[in-house]
N, CA, C and O atoms as a printed pandas DataFrame, in Angstrom:
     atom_number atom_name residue_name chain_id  residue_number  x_coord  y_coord  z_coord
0              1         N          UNK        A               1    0.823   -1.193    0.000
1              2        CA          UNK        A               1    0.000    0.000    0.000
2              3         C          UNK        A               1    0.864    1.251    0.000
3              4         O          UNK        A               1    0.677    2.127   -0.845
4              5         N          UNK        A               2    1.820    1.354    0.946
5              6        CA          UNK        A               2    2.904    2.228    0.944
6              7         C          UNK        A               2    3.512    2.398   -0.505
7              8         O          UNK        A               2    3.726    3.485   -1.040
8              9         N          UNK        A               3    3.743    1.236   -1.022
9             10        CA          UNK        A               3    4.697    2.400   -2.980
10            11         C          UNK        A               3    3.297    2.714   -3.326
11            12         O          UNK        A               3    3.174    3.934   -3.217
12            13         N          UNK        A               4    1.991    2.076   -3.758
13            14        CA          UNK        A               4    0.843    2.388   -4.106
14            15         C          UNK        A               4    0.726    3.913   -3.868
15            16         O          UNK        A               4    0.805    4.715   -4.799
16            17         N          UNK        A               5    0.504    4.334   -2.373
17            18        CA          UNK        A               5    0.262    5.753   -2.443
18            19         C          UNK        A               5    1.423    6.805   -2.568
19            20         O          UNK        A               5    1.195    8.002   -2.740
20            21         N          UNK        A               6    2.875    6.190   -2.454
21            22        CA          UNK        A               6    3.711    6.842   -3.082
22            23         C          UNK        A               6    4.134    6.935   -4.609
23            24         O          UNK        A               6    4.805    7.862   -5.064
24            25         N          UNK        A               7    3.770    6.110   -5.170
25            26        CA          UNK        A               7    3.384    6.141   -6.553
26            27         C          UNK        A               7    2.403    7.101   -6.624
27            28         O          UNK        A               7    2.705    8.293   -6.560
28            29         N          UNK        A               8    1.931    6.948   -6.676
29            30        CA          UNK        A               8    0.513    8.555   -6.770
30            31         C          UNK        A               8    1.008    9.409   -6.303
31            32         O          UNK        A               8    1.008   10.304   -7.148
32            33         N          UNK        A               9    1.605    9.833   -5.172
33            34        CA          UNK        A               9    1.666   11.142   -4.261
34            35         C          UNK        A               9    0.762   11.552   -4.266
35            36         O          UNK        A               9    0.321   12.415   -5.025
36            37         N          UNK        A              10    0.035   10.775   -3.007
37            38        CA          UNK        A              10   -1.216   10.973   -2.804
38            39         C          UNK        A              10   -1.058   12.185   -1.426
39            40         O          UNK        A              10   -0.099   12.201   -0.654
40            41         N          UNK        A              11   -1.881   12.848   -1.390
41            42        CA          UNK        A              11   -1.644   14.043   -0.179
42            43         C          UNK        A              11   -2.354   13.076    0.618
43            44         O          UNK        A              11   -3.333   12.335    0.518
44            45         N          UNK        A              12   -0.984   13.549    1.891
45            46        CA          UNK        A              12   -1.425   12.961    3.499
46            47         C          UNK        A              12   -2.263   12.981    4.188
47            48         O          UNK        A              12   -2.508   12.003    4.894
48            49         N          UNK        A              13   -3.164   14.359    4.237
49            50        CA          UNK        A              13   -4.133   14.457    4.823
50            51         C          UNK        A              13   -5.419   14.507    3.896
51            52         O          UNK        A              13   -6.266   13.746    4.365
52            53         N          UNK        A              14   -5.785   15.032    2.940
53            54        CA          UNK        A              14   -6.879   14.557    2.289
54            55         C          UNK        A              14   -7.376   13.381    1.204
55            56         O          UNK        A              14   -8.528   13.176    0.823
56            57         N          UNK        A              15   -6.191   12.695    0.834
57            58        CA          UNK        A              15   -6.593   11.581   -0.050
58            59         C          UNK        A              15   -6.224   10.506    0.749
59            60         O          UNK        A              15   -7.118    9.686    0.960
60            61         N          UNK        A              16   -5.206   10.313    1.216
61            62        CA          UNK        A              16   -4.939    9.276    2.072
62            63         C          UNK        A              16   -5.834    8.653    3.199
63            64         O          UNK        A              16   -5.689    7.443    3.371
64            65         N          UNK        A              17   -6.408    9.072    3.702
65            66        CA          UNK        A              17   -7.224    8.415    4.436
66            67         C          UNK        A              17   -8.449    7.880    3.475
67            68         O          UNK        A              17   -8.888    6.730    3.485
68            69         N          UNK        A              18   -8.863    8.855    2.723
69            70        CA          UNK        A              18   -9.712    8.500    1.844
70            71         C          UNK        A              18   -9.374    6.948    0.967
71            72         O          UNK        A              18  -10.047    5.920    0.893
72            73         N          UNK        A              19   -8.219    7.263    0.454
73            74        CA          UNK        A              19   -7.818    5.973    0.038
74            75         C          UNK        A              19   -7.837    4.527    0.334
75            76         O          UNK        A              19   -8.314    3.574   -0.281
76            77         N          UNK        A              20   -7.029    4.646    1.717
77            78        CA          UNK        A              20   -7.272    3.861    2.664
78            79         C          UNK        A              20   -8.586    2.918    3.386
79            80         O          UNK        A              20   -8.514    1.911    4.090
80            81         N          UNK        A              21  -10.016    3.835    2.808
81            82        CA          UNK        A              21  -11.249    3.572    3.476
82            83         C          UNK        A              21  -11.738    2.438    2.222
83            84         O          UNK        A              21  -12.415    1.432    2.433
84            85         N          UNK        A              22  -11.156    2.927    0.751
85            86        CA          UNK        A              22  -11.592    2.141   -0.419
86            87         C          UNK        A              22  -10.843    1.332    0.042
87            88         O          UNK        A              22  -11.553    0.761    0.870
88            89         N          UNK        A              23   -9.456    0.683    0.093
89            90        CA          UNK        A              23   -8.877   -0.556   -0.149
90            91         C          UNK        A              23   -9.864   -1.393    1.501
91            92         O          UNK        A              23  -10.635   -2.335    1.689
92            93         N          UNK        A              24   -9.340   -0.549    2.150
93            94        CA          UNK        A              24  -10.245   -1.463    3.467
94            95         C          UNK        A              24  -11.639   -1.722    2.624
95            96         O          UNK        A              24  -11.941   -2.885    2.894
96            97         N          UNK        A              25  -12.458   -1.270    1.881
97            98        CA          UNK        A              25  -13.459   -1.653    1.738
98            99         C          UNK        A              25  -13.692   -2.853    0.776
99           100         O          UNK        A              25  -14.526   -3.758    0.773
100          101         N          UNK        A              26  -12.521   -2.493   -0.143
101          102        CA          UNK        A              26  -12.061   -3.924   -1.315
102          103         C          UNK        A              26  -11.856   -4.948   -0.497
103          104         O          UNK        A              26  -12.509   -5.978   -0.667
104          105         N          UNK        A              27  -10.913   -4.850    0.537
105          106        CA          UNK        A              27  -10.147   -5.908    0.945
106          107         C          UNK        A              27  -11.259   -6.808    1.927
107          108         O          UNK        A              27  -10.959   -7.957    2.251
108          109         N          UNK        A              28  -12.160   -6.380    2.234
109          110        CA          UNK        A              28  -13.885   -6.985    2.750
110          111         C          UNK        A              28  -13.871   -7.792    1.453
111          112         O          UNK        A              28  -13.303   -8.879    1.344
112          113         N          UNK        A              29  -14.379   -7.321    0.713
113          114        CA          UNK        A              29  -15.578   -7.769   -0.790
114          115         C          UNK        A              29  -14.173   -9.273   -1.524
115          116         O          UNK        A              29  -14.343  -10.333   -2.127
116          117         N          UNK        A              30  -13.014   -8.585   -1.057
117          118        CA          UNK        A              30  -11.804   -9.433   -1.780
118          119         C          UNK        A              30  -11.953  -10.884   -0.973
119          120         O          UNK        A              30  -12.070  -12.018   -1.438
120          121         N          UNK        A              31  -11.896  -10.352    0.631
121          122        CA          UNK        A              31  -11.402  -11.205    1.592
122          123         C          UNK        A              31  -11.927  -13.382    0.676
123          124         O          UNK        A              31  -11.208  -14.341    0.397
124          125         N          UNK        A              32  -13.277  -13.171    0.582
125          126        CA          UNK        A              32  -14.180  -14.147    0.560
126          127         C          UNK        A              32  -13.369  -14.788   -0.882
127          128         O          UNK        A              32  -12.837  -15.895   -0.790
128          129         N          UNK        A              33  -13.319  -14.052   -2.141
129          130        CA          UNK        A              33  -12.751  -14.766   -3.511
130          131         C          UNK        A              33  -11.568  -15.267   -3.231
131          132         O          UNK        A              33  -11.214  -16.272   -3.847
132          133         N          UNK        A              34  -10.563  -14.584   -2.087
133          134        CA          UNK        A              34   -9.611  -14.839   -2.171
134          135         C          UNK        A              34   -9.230  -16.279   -1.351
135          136         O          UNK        A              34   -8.135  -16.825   -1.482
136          137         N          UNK        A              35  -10.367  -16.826   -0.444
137          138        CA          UNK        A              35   -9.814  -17.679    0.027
138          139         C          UNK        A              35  -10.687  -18.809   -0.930
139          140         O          UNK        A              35  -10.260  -19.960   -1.026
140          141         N          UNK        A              36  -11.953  -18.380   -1.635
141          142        CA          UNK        A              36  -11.915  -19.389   -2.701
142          143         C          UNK        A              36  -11.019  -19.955   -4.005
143          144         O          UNK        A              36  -11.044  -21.026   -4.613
144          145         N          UNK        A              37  -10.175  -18.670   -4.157
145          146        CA          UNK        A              37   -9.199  -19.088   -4.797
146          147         C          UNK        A              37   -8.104  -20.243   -4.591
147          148         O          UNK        A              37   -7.567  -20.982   -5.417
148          149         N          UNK        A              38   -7.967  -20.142   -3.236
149          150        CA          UNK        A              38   -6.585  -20.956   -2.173
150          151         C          UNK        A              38   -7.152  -22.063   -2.237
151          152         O          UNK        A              38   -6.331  -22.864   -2.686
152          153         N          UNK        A              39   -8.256  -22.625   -2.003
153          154        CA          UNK        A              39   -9.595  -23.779   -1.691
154          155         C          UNK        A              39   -9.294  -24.279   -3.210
155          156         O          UNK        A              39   -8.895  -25.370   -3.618
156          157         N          UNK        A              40   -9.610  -23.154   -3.853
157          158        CA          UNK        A              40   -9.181  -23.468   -6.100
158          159         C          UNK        A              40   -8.251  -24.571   -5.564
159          160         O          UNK        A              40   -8.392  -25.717   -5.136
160          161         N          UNK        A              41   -7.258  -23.731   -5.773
161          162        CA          UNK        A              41   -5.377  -24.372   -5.959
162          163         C          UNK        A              41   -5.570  -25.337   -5.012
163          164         O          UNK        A              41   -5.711  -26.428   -5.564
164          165         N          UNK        A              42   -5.650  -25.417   -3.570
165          166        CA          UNK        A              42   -5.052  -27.079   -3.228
166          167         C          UNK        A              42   -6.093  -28.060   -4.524
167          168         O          UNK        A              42   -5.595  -28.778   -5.391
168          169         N          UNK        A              43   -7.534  -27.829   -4.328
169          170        CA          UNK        A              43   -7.909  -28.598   -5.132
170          171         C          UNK        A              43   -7.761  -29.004   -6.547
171          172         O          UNK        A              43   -8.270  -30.030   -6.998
172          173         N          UNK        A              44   -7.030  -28.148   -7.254
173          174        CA          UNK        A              44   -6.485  -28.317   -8.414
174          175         C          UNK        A              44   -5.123  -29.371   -8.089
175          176         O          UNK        A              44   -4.714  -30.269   -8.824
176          177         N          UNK        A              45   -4.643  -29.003   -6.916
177          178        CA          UNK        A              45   -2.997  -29.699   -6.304
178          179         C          UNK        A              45   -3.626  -31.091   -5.833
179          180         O          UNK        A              45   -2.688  -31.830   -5.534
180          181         N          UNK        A              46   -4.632  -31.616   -5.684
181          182        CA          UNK        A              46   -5.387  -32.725   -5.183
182          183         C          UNK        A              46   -5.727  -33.163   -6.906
183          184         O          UNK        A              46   -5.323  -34.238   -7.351
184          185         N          UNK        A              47   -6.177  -32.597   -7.399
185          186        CA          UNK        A              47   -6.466  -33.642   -9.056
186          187         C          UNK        A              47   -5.277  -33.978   -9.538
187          188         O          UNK        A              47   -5.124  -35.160   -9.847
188          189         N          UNK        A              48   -4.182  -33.054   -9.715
189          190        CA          UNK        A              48   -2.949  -33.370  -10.231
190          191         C          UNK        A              48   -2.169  -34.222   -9.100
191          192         O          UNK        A              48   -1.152  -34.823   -9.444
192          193         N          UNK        A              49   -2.551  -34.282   -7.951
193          194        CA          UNK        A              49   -2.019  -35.100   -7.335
194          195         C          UNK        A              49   -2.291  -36.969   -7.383
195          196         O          UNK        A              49   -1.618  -37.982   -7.192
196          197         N          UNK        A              50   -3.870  -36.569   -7.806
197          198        CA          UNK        A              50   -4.652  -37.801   -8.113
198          199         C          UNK        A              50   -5.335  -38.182   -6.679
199          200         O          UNK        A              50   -5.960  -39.241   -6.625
200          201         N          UNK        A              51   -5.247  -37.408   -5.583
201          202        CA          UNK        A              51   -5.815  -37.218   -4.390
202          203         C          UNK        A              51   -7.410  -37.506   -4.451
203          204         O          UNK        A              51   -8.087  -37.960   -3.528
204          205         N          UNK        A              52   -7.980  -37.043   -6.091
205          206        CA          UNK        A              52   -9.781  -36.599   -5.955
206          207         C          UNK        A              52   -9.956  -37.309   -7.200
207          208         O          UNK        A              52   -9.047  -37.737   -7.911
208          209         N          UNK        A              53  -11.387  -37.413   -7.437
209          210        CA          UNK        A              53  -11.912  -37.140   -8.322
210          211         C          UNK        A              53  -12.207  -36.169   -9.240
211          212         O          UNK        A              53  -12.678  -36.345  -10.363
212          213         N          UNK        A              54  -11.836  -34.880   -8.583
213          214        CA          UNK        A              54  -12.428  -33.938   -9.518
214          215         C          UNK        A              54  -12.394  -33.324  -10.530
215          216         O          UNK        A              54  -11.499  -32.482  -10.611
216          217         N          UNK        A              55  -13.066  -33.440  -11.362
217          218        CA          UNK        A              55  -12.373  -32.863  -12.856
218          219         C          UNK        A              55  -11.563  -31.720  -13.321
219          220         O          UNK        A              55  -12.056  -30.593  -13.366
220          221         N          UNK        A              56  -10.539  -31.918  -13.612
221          222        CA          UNK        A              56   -9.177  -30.851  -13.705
222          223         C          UNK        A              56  -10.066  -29.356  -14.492
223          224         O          UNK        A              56   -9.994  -28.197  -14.082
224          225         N          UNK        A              57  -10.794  -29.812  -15.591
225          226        CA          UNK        A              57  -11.224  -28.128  -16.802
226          227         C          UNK        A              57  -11.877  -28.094  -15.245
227          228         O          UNK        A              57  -11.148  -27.567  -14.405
228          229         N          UNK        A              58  -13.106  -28.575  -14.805
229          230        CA          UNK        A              58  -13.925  -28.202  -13.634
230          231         C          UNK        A              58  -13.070  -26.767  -12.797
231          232         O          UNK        A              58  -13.218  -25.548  -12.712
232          233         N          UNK        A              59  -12.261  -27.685  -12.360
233          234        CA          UNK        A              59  -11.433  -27.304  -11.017
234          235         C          UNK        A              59  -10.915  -25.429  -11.470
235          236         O          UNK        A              59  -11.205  -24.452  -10.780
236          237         N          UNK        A              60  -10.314  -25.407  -12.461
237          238        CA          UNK        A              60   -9.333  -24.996  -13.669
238          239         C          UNK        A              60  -10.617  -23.843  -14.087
239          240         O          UNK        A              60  -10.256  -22.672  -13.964
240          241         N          UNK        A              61  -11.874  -24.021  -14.501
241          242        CA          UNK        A              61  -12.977  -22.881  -14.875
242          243         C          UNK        A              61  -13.658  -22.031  -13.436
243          244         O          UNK        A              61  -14.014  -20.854  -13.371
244          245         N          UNK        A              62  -13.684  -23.147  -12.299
245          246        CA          UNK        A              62  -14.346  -22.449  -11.102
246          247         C          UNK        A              62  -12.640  -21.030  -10.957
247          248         O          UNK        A              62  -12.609  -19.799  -10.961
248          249         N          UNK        A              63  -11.763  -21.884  -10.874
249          250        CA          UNK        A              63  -10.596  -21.096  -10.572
250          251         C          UNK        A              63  -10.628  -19.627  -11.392
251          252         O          UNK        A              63  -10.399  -18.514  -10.918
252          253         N          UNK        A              64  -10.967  -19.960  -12.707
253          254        CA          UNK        A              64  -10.313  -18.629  -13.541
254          255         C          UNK        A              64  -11.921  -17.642  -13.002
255          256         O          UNK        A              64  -11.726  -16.673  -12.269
256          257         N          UNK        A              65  -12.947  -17.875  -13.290
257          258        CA          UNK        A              65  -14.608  -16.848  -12.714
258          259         C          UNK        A              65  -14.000  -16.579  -11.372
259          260         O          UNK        A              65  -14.615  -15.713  -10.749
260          261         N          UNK        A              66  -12.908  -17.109  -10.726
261          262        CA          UNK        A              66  -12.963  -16.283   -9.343
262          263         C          UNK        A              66  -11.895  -15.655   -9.906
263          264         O          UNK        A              66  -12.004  -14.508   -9.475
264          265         N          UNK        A              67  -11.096  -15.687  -10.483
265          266        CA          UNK        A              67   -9.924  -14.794  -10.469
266          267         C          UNK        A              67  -10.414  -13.376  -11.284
267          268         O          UNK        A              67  -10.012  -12.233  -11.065
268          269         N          UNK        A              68  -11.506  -13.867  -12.388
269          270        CA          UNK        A              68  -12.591  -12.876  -12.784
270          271         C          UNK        A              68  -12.737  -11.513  -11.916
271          272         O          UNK        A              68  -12.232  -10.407  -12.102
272          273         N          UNK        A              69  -13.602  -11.983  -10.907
273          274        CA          UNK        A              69  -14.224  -11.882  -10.231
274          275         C          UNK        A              69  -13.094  -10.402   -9.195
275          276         O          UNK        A              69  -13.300   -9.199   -9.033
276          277         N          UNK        A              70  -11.679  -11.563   -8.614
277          278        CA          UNK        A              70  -10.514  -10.913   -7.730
278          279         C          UNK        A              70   -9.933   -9.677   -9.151
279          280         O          UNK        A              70   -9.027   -8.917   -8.811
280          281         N          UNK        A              71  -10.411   -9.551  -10.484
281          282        CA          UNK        A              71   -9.618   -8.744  -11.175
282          283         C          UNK        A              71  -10.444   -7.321  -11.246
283          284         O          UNK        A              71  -10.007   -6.214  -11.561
284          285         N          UNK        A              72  -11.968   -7.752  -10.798
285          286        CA          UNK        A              72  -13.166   -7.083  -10.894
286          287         C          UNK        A              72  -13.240   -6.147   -9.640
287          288         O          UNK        A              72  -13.979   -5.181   -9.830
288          289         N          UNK        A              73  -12.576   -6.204   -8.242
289          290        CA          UNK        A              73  -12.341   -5.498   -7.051
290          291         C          UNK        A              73  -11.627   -4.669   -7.452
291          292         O          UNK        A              73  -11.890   -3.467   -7.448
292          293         N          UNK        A              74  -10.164   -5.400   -8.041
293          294        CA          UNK        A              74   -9.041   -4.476   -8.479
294          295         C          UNK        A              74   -9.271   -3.319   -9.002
295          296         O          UNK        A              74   -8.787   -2.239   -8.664
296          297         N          UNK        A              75  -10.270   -3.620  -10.118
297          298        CA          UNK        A              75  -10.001   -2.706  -11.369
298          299         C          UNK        A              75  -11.315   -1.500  -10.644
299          300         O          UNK        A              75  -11.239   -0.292  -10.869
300          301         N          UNK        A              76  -12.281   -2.030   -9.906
301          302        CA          UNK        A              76  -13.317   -1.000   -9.398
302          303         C          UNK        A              76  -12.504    0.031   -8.330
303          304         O          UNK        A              76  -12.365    1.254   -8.303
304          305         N          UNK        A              77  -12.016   -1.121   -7.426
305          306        CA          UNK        A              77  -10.640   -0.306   -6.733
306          307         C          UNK        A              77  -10.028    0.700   -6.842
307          308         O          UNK        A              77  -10.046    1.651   -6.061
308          309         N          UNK        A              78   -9.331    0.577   -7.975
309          310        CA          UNK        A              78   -8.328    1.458   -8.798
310          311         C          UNK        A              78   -9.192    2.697   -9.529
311          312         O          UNK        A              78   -8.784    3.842   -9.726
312          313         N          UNK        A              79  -10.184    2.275   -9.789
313          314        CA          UNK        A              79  -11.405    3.320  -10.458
314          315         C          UNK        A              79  -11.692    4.420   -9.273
315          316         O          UNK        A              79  -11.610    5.647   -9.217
316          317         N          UNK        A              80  -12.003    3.571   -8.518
317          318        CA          UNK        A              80  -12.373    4.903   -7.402
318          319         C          UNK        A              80  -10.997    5.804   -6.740
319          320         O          UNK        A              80  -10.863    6.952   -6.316
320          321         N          UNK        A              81  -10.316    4.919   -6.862
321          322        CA          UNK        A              81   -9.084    5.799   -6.407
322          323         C          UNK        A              81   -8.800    6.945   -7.527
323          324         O          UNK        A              81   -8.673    8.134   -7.235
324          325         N          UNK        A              82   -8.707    6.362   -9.007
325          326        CA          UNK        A              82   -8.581    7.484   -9.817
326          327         C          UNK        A              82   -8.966    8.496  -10.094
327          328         O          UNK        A              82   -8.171    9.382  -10.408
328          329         N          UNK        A              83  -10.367    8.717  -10.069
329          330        CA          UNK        A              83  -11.588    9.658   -9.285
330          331         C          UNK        A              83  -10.929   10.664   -8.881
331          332         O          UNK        A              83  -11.068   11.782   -9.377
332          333         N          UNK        A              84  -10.193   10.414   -8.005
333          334        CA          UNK        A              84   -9.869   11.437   -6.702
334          335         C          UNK        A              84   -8.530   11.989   -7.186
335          336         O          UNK        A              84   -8.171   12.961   -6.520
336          337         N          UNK        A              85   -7.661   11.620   -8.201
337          338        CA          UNK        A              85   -6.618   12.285   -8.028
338          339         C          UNK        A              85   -6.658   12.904   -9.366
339          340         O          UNK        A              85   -7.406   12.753  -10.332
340          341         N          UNK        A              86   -5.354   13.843   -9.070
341          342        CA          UNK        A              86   -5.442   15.487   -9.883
342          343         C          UNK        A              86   -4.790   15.285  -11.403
343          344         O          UNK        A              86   -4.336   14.150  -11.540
344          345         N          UNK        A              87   -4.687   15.883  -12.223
345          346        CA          UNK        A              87   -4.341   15.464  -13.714
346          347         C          UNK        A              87   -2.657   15.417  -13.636
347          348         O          UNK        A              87   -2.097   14.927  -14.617
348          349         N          UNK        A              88   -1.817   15.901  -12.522
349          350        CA          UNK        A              88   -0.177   15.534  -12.014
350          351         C          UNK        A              88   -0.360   13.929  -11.826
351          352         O          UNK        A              88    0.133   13.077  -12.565
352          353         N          UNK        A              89   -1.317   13.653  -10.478
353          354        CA          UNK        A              89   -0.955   12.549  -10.323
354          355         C          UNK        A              89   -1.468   11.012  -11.306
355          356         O          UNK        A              89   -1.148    9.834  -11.153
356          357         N          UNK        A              90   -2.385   11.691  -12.324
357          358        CA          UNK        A              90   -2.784   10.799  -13.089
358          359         C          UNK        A              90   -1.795    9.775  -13.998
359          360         O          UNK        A              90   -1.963    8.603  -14.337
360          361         N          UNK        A              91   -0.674   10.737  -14.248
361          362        CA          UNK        A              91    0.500   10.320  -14.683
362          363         C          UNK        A              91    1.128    8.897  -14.561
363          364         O          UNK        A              91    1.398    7.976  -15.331
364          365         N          UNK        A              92    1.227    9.142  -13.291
365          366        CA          UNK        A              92    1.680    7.653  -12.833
366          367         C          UNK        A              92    0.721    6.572  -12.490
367          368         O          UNK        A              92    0.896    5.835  -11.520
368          369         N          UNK        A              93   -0.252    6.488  -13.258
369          370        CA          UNK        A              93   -1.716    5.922  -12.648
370          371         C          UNK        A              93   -1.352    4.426  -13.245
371          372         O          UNK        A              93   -1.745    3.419  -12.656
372          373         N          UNK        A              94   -0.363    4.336  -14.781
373          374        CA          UNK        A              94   -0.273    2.744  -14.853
374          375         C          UNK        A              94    0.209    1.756  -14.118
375          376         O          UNK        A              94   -0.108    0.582  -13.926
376          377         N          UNK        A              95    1.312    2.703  -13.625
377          378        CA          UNK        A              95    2.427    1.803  -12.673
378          379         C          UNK        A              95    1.849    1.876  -11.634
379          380         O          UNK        A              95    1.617    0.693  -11.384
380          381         N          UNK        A              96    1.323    2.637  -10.592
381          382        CA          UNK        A              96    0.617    2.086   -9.405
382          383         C          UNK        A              96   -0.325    0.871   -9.962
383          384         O          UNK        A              96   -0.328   -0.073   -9.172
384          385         N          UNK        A              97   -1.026    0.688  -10.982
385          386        CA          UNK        A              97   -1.949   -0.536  -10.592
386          387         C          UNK        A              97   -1.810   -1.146  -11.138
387          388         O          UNK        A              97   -2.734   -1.858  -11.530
388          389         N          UNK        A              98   -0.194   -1.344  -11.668
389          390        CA          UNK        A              98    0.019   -2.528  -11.648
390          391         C          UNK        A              98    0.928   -2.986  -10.332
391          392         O          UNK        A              98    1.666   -3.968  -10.421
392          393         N          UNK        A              99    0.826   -2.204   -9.093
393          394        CA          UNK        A              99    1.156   -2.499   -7.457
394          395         C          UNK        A              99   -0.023   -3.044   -7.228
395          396         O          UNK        A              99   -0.035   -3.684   -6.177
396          397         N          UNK        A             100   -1.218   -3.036   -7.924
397          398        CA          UNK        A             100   -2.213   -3.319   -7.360
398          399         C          UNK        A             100   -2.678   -4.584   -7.824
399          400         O          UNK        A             100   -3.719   -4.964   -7.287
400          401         N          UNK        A             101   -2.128   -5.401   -8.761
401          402        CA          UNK        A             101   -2.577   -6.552   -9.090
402          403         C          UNK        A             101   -2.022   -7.330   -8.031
403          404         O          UNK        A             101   -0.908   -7.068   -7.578
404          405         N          UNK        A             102   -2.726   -8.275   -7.603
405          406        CA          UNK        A             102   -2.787   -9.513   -6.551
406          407         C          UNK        A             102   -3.003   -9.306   -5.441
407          408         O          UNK        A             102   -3.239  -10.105   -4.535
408          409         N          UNK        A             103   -2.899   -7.532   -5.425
409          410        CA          UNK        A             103   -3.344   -7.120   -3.996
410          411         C          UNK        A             103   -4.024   -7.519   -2.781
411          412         O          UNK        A             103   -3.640   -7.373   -1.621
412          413         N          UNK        A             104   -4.717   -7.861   -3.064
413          414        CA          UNK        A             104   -6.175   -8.433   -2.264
414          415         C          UNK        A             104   -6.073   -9.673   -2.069
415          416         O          UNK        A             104   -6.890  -10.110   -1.258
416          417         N          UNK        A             105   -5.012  -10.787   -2.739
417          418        CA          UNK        A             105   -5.161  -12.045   -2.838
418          419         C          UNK        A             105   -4.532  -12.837   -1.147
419          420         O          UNK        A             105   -3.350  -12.680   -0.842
420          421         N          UNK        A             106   -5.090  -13.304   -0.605
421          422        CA          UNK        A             106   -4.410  -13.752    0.441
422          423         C          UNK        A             106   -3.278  -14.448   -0.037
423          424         O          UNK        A             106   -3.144  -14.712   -1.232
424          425         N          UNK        A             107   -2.061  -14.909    1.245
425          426        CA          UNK        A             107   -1.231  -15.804    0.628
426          427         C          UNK        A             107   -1.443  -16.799    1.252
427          428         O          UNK        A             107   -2.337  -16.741    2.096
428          429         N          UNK        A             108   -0.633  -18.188    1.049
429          430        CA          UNK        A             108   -1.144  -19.610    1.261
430          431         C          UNK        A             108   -0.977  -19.523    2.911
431          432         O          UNK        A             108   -1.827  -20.064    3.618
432          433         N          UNK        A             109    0.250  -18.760    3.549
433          434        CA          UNK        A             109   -0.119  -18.708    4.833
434          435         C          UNK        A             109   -1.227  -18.138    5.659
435          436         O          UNK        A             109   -1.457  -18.351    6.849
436          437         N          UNK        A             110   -1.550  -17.757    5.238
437          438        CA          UNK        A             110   -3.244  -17.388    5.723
438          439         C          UNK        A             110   -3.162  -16.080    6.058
439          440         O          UNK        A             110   -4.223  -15.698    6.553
440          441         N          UNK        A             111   -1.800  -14.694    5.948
441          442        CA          UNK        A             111   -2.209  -13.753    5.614
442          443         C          UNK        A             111   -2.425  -13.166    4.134
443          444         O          UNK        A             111   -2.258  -13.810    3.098
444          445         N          UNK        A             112   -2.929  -11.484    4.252
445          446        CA          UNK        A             112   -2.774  -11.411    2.575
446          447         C          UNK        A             112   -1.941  -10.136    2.592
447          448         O          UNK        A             112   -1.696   -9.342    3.499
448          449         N          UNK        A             113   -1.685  -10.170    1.678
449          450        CA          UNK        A             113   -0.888   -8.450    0.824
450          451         C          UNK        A             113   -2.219   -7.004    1.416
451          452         O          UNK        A             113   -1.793   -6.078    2.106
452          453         N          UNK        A             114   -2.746   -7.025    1.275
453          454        CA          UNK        A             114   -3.529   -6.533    1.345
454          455         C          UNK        A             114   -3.893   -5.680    3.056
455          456         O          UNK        A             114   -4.451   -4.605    3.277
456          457         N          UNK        A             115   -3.323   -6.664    3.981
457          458        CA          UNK        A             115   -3.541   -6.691    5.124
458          459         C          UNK        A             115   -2.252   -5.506    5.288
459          460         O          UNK        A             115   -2.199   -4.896    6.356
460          461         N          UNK        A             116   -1.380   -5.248    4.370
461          462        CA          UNK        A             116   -0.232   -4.190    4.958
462          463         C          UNK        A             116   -0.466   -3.076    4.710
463          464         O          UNK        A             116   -0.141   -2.703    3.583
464          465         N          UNK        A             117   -1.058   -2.172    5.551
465          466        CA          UNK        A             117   -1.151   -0.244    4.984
466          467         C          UNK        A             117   -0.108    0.167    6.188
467          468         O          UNK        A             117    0.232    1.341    6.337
């Protein structure tokens, strides 16, 4: 979150908190895809393991509609943040979000990226 809003130069006292209230609010709506995603992968790691039954395209299509889905926070995310900033900081608007891809995604240890402001 830190290069994110230093990438922007986002002002301290009026966008920043503001900012802050959207990703906390993504990182709610994220929390849930993201641990269906993790649930995805072992179970994809269980077909290729030969652990299941379950059908690999199966496993492999539920996976990609959630990642859909985790690209669909991002990009609303990033929308509302853009909103708010001034035609200087628009500049650097590619390279912050691409800080922002996977953002939201928990990691296999059971925290996420997302959890660091």
């Amino acid at each position: 979150f830190e290069q994110f809003a230093e990438k922007l130069k986002l002002d301290q006292k009026t966008q920043l908190p503001a900012v802050q209230e959207i990703f906390l609010s993504a990182q709610k709506e994220a929390n849930p895809i993201g641990v269906e995603m993790l649930q995805l992968r072992q179970k994809l790691l269980n077909v290729d393991l030969g652990n299941t039954t379950d059908d690999r395209k199966a496993v492999l299509d539920a996976y990609a509609a959630a990642a859909i889905k985790m690209s669909g926070v991002e990009s609303r995310t990033f929308a509302k943040v853009y909103e708010m900033l001034n035609p200087s900081q628009q500049g650097n608007a590619a390279q912050a979000f691409a800080l922002l891809t996977g953002f939201f995604q928990p990691t296999g240890g059971g925290g996420g990226r997302g959890g660091r402001q």
